[in-house]
Coordinates of C-alpha atoms and ligand atoms in Angstrom, one line a residue:
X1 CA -9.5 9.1 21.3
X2 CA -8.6 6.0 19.4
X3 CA -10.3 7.2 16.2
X4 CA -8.2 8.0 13.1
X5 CA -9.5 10.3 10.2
X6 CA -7.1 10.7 7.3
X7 CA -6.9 10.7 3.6
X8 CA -7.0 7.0 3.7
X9 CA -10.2 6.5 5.4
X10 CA -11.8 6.1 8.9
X11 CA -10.0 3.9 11.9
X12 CA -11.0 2.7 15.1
X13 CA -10.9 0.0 18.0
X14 CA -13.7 -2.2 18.2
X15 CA -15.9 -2.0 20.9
X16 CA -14.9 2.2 21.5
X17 CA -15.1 4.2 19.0
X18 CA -15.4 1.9 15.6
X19 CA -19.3 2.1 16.6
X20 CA -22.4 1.1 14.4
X21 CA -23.3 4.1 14.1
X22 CA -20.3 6.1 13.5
X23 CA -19.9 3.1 10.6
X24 CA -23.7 4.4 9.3
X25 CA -23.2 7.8 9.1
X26 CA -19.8 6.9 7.0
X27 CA -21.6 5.2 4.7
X28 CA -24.4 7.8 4.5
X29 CA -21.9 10.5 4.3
X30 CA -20.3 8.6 1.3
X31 CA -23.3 7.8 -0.3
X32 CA -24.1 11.6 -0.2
X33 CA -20.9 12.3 -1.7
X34 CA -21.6 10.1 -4.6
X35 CA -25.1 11.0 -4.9
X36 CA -26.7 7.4 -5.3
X37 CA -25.4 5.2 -7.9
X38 CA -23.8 1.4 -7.1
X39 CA -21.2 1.3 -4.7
X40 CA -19.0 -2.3 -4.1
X41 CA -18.5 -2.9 -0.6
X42 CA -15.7 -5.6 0.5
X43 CA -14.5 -6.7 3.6
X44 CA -11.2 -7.9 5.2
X45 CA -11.3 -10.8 7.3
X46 CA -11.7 -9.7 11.0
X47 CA -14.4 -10.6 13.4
X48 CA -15.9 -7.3 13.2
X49 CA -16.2 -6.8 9.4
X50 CA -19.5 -7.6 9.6
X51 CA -20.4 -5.2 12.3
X52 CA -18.7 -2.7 10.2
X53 CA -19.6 -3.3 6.8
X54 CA -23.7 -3.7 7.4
X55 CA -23.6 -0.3 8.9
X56 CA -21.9 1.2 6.0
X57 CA -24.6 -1.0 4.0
X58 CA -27.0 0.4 5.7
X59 CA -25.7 3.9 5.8
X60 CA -25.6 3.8 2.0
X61 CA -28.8 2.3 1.6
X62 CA -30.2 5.0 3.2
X63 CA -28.3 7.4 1.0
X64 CA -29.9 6.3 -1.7
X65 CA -27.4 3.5 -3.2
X66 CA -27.1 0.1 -4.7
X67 CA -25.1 -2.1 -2.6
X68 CA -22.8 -4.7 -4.3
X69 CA -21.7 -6.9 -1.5
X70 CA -18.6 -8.6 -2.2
X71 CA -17.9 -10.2 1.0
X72 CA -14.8 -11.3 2.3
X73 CA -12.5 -8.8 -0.4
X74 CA -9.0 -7.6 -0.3
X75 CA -8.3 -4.0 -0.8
X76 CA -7.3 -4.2 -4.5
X77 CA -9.8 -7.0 -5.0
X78 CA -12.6 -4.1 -4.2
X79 CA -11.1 -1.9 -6.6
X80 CA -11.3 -3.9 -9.5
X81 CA -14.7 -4.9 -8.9
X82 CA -15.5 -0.6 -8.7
X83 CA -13.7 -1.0 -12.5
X84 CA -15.1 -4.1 -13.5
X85 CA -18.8 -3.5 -12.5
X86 CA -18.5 0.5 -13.7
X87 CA -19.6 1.1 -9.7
X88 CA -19.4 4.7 -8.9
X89 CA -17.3 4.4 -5.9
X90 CA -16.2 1.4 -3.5
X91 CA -15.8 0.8 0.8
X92 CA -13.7 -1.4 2.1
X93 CA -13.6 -2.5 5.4
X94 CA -10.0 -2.9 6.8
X95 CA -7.8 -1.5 8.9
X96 CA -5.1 -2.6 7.4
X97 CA -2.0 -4.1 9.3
X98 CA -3.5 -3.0 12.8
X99 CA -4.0 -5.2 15.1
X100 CA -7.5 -7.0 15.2
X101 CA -9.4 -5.0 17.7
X102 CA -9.4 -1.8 15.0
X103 CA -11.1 -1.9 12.0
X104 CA -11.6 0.9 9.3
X105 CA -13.6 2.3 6.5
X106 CA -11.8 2.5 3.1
X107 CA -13.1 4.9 0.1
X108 CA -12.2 3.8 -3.5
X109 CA -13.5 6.4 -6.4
X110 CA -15.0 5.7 -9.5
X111 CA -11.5 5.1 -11.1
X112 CA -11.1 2.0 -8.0
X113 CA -8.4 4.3 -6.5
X114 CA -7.7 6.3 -3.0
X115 CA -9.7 9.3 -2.9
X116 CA -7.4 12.1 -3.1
X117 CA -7.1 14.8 0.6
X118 CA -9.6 17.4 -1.2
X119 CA -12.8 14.4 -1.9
X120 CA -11.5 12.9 1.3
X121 CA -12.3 16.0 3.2
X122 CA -15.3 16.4 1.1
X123 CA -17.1 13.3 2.6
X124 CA -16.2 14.1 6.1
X125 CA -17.4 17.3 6.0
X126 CA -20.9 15.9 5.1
X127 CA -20.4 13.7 7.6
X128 CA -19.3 16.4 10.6
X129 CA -21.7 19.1 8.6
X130 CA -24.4 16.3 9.3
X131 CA -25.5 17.1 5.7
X132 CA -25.5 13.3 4.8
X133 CA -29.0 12.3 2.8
X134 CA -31.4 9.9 4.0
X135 CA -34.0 9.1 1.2
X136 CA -37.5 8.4 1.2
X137 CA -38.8 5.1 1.0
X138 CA -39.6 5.4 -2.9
X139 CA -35.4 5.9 -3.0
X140 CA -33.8 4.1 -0.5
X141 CA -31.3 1.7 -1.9
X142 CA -31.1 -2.2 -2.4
X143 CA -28.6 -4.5 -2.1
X144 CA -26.9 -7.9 -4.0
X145 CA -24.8 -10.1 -3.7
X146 CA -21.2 -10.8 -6.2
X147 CA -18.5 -13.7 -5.3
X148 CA -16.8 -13.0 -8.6
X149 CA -14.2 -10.7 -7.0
X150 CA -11.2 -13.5 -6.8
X151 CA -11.3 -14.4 -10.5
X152 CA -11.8 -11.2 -12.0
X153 CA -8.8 -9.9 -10.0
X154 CA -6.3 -12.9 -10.3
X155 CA -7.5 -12.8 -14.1
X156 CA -6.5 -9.4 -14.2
X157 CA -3.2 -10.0 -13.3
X158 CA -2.6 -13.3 -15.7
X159 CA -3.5 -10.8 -18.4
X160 CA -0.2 -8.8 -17.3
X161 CA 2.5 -11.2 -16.9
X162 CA 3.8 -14.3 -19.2
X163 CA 1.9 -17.0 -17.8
X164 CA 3.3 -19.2 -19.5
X165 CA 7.2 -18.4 -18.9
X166 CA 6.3 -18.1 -15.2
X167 CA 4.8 -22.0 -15.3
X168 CA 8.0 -23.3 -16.8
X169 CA 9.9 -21.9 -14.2
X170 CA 8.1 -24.5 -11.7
X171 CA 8.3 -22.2 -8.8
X172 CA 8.2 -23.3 -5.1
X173 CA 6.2 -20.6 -2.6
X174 CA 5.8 -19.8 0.6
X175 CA 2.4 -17.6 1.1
X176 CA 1.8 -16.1 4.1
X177 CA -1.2 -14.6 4.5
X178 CA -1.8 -13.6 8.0
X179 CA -5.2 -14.9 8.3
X180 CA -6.2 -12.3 6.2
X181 CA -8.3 -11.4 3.1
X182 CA -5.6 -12.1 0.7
X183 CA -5.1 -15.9 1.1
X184 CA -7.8 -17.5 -1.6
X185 CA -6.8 -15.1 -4.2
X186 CA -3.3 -15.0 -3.6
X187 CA -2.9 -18.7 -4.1
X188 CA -5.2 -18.8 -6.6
X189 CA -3.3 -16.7 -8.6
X190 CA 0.5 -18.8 -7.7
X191 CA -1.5 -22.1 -8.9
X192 CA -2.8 -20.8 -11.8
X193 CA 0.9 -19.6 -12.7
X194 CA 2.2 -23.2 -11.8
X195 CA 3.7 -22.7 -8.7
X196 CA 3.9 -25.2 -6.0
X197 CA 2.3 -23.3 -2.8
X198 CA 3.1 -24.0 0.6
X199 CA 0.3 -21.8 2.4
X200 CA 0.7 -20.6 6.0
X201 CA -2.0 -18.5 7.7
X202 CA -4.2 -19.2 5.2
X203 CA -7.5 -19.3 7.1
X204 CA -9.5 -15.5 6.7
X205 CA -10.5 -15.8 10.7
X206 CA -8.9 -12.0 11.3
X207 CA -6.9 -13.9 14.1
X208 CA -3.9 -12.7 12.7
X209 CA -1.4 -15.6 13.3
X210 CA 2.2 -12.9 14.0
X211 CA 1.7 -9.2 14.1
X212 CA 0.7 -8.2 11.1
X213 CA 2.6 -5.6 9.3
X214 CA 4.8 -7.3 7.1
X215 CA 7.9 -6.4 8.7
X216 CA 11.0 -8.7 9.7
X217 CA 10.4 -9.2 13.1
X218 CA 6.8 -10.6 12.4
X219 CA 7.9 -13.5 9.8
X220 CA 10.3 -15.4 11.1
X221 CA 8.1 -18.2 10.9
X222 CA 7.8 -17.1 6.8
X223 CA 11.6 -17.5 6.5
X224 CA 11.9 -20.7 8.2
X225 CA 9.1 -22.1 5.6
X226 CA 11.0 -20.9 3.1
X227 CA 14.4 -22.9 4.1
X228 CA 12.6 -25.6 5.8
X229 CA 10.5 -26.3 2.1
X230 CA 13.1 -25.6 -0.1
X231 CA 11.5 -22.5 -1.6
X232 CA 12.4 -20.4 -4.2
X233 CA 10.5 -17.5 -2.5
X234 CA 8.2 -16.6 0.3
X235 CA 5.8 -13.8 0.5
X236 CA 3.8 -12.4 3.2
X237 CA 0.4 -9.9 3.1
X238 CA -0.7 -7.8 4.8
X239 CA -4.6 -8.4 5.7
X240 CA -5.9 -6.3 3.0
X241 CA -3.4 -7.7 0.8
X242 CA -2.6 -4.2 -0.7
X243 CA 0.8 -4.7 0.8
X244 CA 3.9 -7.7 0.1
X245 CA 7.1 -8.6 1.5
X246 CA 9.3 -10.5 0.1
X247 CA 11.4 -13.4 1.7
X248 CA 14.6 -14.8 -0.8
X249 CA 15.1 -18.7 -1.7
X250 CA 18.0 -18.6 1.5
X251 CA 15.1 -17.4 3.8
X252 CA 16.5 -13.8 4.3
X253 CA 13.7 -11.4 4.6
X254 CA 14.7 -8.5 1.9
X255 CA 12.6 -5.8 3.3
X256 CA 9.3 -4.2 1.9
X257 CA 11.5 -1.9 -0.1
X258 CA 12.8 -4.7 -2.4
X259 CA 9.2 -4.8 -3.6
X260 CA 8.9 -2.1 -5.1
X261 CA 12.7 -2.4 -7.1
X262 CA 12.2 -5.9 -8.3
X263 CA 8.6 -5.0 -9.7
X264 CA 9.9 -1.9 -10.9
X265 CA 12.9 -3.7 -12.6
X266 CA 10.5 -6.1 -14.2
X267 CA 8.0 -3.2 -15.3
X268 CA 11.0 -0.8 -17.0
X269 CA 12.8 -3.6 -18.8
X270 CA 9.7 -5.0 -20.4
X271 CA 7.9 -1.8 -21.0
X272 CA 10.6 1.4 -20.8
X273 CA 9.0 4.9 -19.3
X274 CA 8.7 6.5 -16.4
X275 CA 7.6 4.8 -12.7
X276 CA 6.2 6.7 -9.6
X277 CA 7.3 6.5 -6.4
X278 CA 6.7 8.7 -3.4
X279 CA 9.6 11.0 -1.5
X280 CA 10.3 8.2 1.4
X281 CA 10.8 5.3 -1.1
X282 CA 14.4 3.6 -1.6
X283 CA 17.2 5.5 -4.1
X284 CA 17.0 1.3 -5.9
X285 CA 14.2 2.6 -7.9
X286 CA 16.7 6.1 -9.0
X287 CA 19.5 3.4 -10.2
X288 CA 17.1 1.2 -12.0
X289 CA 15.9 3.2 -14.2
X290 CA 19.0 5.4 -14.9
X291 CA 20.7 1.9 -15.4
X292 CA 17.8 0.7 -18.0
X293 CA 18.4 4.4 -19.8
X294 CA 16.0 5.6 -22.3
X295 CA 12.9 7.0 -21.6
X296 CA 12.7 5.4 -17.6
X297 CA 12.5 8.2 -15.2
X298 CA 11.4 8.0 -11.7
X299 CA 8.9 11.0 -10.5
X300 CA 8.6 11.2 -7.0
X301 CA 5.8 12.6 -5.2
X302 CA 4.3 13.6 -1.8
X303 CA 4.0 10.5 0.8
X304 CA 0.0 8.8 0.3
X305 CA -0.9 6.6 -1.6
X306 CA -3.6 9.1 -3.6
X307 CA -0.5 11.1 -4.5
X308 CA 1.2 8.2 -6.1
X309 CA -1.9 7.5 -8.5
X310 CA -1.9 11.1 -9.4
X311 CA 1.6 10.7 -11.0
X312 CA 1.2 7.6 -12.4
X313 CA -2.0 8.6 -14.5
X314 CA -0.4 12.6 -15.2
X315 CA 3.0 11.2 -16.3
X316 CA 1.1 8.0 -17.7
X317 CA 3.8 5.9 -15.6
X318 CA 4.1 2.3 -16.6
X319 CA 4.8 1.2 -12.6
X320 CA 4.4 3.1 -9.2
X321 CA 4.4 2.6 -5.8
X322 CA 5.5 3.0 -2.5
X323 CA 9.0 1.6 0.0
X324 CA 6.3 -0.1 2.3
X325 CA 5.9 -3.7 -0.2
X326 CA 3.3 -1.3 -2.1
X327 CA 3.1 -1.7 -5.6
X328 CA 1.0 -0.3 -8.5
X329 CA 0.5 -1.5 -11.7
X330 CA -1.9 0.6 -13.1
X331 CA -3.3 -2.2 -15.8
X332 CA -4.1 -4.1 -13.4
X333 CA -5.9 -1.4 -11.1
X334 CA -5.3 1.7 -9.4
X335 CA -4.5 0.8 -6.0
X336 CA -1.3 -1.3 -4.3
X337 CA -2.0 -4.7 -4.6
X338 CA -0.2 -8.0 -3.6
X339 CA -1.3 -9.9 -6.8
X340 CA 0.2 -7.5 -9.2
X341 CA 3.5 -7.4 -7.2
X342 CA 3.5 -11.3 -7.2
X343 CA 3.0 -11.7 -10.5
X344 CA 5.8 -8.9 -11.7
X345 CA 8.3 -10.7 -9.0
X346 CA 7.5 -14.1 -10.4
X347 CA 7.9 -13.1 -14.1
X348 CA 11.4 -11.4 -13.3
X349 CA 12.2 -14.9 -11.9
X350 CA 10.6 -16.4 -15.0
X351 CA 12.8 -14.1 -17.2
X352 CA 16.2 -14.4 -15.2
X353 CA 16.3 -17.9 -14.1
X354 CA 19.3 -17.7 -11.5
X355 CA 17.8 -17.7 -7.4
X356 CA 16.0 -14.6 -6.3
X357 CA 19.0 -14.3 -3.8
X358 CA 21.6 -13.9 -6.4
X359 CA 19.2 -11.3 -8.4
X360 CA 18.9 -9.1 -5.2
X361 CA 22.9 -9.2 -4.5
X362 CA 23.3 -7.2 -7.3
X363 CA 21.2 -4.6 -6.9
X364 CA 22.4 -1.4 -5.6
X365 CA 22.2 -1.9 -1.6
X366 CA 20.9 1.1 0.7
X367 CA 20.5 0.8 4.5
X368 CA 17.6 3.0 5.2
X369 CA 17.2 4.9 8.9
X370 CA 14.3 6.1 10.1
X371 CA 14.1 8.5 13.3
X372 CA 11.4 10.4 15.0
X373 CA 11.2 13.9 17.0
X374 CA 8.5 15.2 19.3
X375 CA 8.3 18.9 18.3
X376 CA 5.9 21.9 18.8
X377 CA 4.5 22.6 15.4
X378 CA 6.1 26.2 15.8
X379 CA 9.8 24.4 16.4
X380 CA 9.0 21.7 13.5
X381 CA 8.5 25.0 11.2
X382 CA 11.7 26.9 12.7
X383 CA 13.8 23.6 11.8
X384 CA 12.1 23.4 7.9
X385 CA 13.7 26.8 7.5
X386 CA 16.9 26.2 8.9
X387 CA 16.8 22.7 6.6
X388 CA 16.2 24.6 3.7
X389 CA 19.0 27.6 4.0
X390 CA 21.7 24.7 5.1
X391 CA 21.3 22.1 2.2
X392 CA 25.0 21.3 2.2
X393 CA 24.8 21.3 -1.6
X394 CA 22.1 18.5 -1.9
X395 CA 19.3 18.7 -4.4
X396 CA 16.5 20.1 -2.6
X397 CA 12.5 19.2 -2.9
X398 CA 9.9 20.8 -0.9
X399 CA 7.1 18.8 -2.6
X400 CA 6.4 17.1 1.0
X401 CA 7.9 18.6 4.1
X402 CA 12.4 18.4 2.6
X403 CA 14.1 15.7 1.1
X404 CA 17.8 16.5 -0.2
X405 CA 19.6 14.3 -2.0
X406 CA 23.1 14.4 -1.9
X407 CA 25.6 12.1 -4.5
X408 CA 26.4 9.5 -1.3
X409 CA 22.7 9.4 0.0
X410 CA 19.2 11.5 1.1
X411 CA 17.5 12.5 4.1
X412 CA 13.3 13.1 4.1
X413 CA 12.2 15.3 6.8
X414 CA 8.6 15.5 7.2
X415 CA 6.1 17.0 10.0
X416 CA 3.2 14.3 11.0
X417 CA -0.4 15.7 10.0
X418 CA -1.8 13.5 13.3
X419 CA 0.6 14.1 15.8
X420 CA 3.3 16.6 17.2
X421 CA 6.2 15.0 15.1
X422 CA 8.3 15.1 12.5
X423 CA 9.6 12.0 10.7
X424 CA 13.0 12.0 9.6
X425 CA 13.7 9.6 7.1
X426 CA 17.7 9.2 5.3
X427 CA 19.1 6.4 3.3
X428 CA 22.7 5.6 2.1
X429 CA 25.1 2.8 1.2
X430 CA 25.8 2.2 4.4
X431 CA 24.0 2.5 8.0
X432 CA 27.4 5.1 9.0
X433 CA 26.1 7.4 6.4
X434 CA 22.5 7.0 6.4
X435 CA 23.1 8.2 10.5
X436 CA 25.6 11.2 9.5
X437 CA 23.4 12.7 6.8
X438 CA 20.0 12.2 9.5
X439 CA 22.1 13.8 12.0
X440 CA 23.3 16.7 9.7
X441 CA 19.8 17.7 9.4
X442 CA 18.6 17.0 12.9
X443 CA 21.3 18.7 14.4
X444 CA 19.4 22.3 12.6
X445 CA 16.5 21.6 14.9
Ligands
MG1 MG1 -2.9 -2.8 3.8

């Protein structure tokens, strides 16, 4: 009951149904898909990675593969090693921002990206199919040990940014990282770029020290570092570190959406083209890049992650991501990662050298609202149609579920592929409009 299949993996609570042996026959089922080869495997920092991640071992062992244990490994981390050690695909073992009794199993491809739905659905159809391999002794793989994952990745991202300019900037931070996987290679990565670092949460126990999605509730004790230290910005990861938020030098938590712009206004002014972003993500990204001119464009795509990847490498987009603090920048690796953001945010600073705070007043401002309705499937499809006959003159996309976009704001209505729901998602200047243009559409249901 508490498992969660999706495109982004396997989730469960500990101790129900994230078992050994559901963890094995991931791995196996993986391994099967990949049909041997070296696989990475990486694990986030909660009590029961290593439950987890020696049944995958084990599981892929069996299939037939080479092991590279990484150990403790934040998402992104795990990807570059897939890159950086030619691996044919990676596991990590997170469950993200859940709370500590879940934990997950994460598939990267060959490319150290999401899979997309279709190999998603490939693996766990081997796995439900119970067509996973399990070699003979002549074939059955062996394992070994790389620490290298923290330098190669915070290298990575040094290569992308100006060092340098970032260094004499002497920046004051606030890290927050949760007690996750993200803390040694996130301050790494400030220290090499000069940066004074004030870390909280720093210690990978998985005891996550506030709830931890990186949302505004759950780091007020980030924003009172950040005034109490006299910081010219705090950040906050998730526990895979795939994810950042961003606190300004006043302490006022900007919101995971800010991310994204302030990468993506780095990106674009440095390196002009188009950026990716999916259908729920802030109108900021829209004005950036019309504001920059030129050849920036903005492509938006269906919500997941996957989907994001597959624009940025088919449009060849410079930057990408997604409104929840997740950022892509596809030098540095395929898959939303906290280091890449930090370092774009920090050379913007580098570049511009007024306070964060005065940066962000003068971007465009949106108030975002999100709603939810519990709906038959049946009614959720009556209600698309009625949305799409009565667009009120907005633009209209159908790429995911609706989103119409309208000169004074947009509404995203979406149905849930777990649950009897659909999300209805609308942004506008103000909170007034964001609420009339949700209710304009829910009022078709
Ligand atoms: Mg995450």
């Amino acid at each position: 009951m508490s498992l969660m299949m999706s495109v982004s993996g396997v989730r469960g609570v500990i101790g129900d149904s994230m078992t050994p042996n559901l963890a094995a026959a991931m791995g196996a089922a993986f391994g099967t898909y990949l049909r041997g080869g070296p696989v990475v495997l990486g694990m986030d920092s909660r009590p029961s990675g290593e439950m987890v991640a020696s049944a995958v071992k084990a599981g892929l062992l069996s299939a037939g593969c080479h092991v590279v244990e990484l150990g403790l490994a934040t998402t992104p981390g795990t990807a570059v090693m897939v890159t950086e050690l030619g691996a044919k695909g990676g596991v990590v073992i997170t469950a993200s921002h859940n709370p500590v009794i879940w934990n997950g199993i994460k598939f990267l491809t060959a490319s150290g990206r999401a899979p997309s739905a279709q190999i998603a659905e490939q693996i766990f159809a081997i796995h439900r199919d119970q067509r996973a391999r399990h070699e003979d002794v002549d074939r059955v793989g062996r394992s070994e040990r790389d620490l290298s994952t923290c330098d190669r990745h915070v290298a990575r991202v040094i290569r992308v940014v100006d060092a340098a300019a970032i260094r004499r900037r002497q920046l004051k931070v606030v890290l927050d990282s949760v007690n996750g996987a993200g803390g040694a290679s996130g301050r790494t990565l400030l220290e090499m770029l000069g940066c004074k670092v004030v870390h909280i949460n720093a210690d990978p126990t998985g005891h996550f020290a506030h709830p931890p999605e990186p949302t505004a509730e759950n780091l007020v004790s980030l924003c009172e570092a950040v005034k109490k230290n006299g910081a010219d910005i705090g950040f906050a990861q998730d526990p895979d570190a795939d994810r950042l938020a961003i606190v300004d030098n006043s302490g006022r938590y900007i919101g995971e959406e800010y991310t994204l712009a302030l990468a993506a206004k780095f990106v674009l002014s440095k390196s002009p083209g188009a950026a990716a972003a999916n259908l729920s993500t802030s109108r900021m990204i829209d004005d950036i890049a019309s504001a920059l001119g030129g050849p920036c464009a903005v492509y938006r795509t269906a919500v997941g992650e996957a989907n994001v990847v597959d624009a940025i490498s088919a449009r060849k987009c410079v930057i990408g991501g997604e409104g929840n603090g997740g950022v892509i920048d596809p030098r540095v690796v395929l898959v939303r990662d906290s280091l890449a953001s930090m370092g774009l945010v920090l050379g913007l600073l580098a570049e511009d050298w007024r306070p964060l705070s005065a940066i962000v007043d003068e971007m465009p401002r949106y108030v975002m609202v999100k709603q939810k309705y519990e709906l038959t499937r049946e009614q959720i499809n009556v209600w698309m149609q009625r949305v799409r006959l009565d667009t009120h003159g907005g633009r209209l996309s159908d790429v995911d579920g609706l989103r119409i976009d309208w000169p004074e704001g947009w509404v995203h209505v979406r149905p849930s592929n777990t649950e009897p729901i659909a999300r209805v998602i609308s942004e506008a200047a103000d909170e007034a409009t964001a609420l009339a243009l949700a209710k304009r559409v829910a009022d078709l249901r």
